[in-house]
Amino acid sequence: MKKIPLYGSLSVLPDDYVFARTAKRKKEYMLAHPEAEIIDLGIGDVTGPLPRSAATELSKAVLEQSEKASFRGYGPYEGYEFCRKAVSDYYFRRTGVKVSEGDIFIGDGAKSAIMRLMLMFESEIVVFSPAYPAYADCAAALGKKVKTVTRSAQGDFQPRPDSLALKPYLVILCSPDNPTGTAIKREVMRDWFEFCRKSGSAILFDAAYENFCAEEGVFSAYMQDGMKDYAVEIGSLSKSACFTGLRGGWTVIPSEIADGRLKKAYERMLAATYNGCPYVVQRAMSGALSKDGDFERSAIKNEMRSAAKILSLALASVGFGVTNSDNSPYIWAEKPKKLNGVESFGYFIGNLGIAITPGEGFGKEWSGFIRLSVLGGEKAATAAARRILAHFKE
Ligand code: MLT
């Protein structure tokens, strides 16, 4: 039989996505050990509930859809005006920067926006390792050239432009970042601005964790003056408002970038590939992004912060090197020497009943680290901390 040819670059992708692999291993373990009570600190999933501000708007919208008079079919590709305005107003409250409603595109979360944006650039893509694995996977699937820059575990994990040649790149920055929780410093963001100005590079700024960032860190590229000329930004309500199941996020493409050509190209591609985020979800998003929503998202952040504190103290007290747990719902921890060479996922699930994400899922050189998510909240973090203390203090 003649072989059907598939797009060549698909073959360079790793066999599976790291979170799909760990989910499969967790399922297999649970089938083999039905008595085990697993605490899942692996994939960064929330356990809810949705903020009331979002749920109220969502249910009103569902009822509107059930009446002929208020029913809505296809919406605008770029999102409804009410939702774009909610995002723009939120930006202003959060950063003091005015992001024009017309430059905001509502979507279903960060991943699809990352893929679409990568498609738009000719330049080589710069990824700072350790990094959210979807960056490298999307770039590889599209056949893009990727330059991986390893961040220093001895240093502060800040992604800096110093080692890059002065040529146009698409640089992916995430702040606070996944997995290390590092918030980019303001002076480092100034260096990026200078770098873009001199090199013709653009920034894809992933702000999925902005809600967790302390005020002194950078949580939007536009906090840096002039960055609208160089940075596109993606935001998401997945973690900050428990939208992992509902899906809702946005992309900002300032009209200033590439004299408006990027925005035009994005609009063109959006219309050809996407029929818009569902109306009911956009209503829920505007609820979550309202002033009432700010209080609820802040409560979610506070619970994650306290969960991160509990877990990082426990890990540190038994010899793990814990990095930056103040700005993110993830704990990035270096394993103690006695776990050198130990396969992390199997060890943690087998000995402690805790599912974690192994460091190598964020870059092959990071097998000496693990990532733990505290998005399951304080109860899961406290239970896990007890098991960690009991196991490693033995
Ligand atoms: C994570 O756990 O890092 C991600 O949020 C999961 C994903 O989006 O793939």
mmCIF file of C-alpha atoms in Angstrom, residues 13-14 16-20 43 109-116 118 125-128 130-142 144 146 172 174 178-179 204 206 208-209 234 239 247 360-363 371:
data_model
loop_
_atom_site.group_PDB
_atom_site.id
_atom_site.type_symbol
_atom_site.label_atom_id
_atom_site.label_comp_id
_atom_site.label_asym_id
_atom_site.label_seq_id
_atom_site.Cartn_x
_atom_site.Cartn_y
_atom_site.Cartn_z
ATOM 1 C CA LEU A 13 8.075 16.238 17.792
ATOM 2 C CA PRO A 14 8.723 14.165 20.929
ATOM 3 C CA ASP A 16 4.063 12.665 23.477
ATOM 4 C CA TYR A 17 3.320 15.938 25.220
ATOM 5 C CA VAL A 18 4.756 15.908 28.745
ATOM 6 C CA PHE A 19 1.406 16.366 30.505
ATOM 7 C CA ALA A 20 -0.251 13.710 28.349
ATOM 8 C CA ILE A 43 -0.451 19.326 35.447
ATOM 9 C CA GLY A 109 -6.684 30.216 25.809
ATOM 10 C CA ALA A 110 -2.959 30.542 25.346
ATOM 11 C CA LYS A 111 -1.901 27.483 23.339
ATOM 12 C CA SER A 112 -3.843 28.122 20.134
ATOM 13 C CA ALA A 113 -2.795 31.788 20.212
ATOM 14 C CA ILE A 114 0.879 30.776 20.569
ATOM 15 C CA MET A 115 0.618 28.533 17.504
ATOM 16 C CA ARG A 116 -1.160 31.188 15.434
ATOM 17 C CA MET A 118 4.363 31.708 15.622
ATOM 18 C CA ILE A 125 12.176 31.593 17.741
ATOM 19 C CA VAL A 126 14.023 32.054 21.030
ATOM 20 C CA VAL A 127 12.896 29.912 23.965
ATOM 21 C CA PHE A 128 14.428 30.237 27.427
ATOM 22 C CA PRO A 130 13.329 25.618 31.356
ATOM 23 C CA ALA A 131 10.153 26.561 29.498
ATOM 24 C CA TYR A 132 6.503 25.652 29.066
ATOM 25 C CA PRO A 133 6.832 22.718 26.641
ATOM 26 C CA ALA A 134 4.129 23.962 24.256
ATOM 27 C CA TYR A 135 6.507 26.675 22.948
ATOM 28 C CA ALA A 136 9.058 24.237 21.558
ATOM 29 C CA ASP A 137 6.380 21.752 20.450
ATOM 30 C CA CYS A 138 4.368 24.356 18.496
ATOM 31 C CA ALA A 139 7.526 25.759 16.898
ATOM 32 C CA ALA A 140 8.746 22.286 15.945
ATOM 33 C CA ALA A 141 5.380 21.274 14.499
ATOM 34 C CA LEU A 142 5.400 24.397 12.322
ATOM 35 C CA LYS A 144 10.330 26.794 12.738
ATOM 36 C CA VAL A 146 14.295 27.339 17.514
ATOM 37 C CA ILE A 172 9.176 34.126 23.917
ATOM 38 C CA CYS A 174 6.751 34.410 30.176
ATOM 39 C CA ASN A 178 6.167 28.458 34.017
ATOM 40 C CA PRO A 179 7.882 26.435 35.501
ATOM 41 C CA LEU A 204 5.718 37.053 22.377
ATOM 42 C CA ASP A 206 2.991 35.036 27.778
ATOM 43 C CA ALA A 208 -0.901 33.564 31.641
ATOM 44 C CA TYR A 209 0.264 33.890 35.264
ATOM 45 C CA ILE A 234 -1.353 36.611 25.498
ATOM 46 C CA LYS A 239 -5.489 29.579 36.255
ATOM 47 C CA ARG A 247 -11.525 28.098 28.056
ATOM 48 C CA GLU A 360 13.032 17.257 32.064
ATOM 49 C CA GLY A 361 9.502 17.945 30.770
ATOM 50 C CA PHE A 362 10.596 21.609 30.585
ATOM 51 C CA GLY A 363 13.945 20.995 28.872
ATOM 52 C CA ARG A 371 7.705 21.020 39.350
#
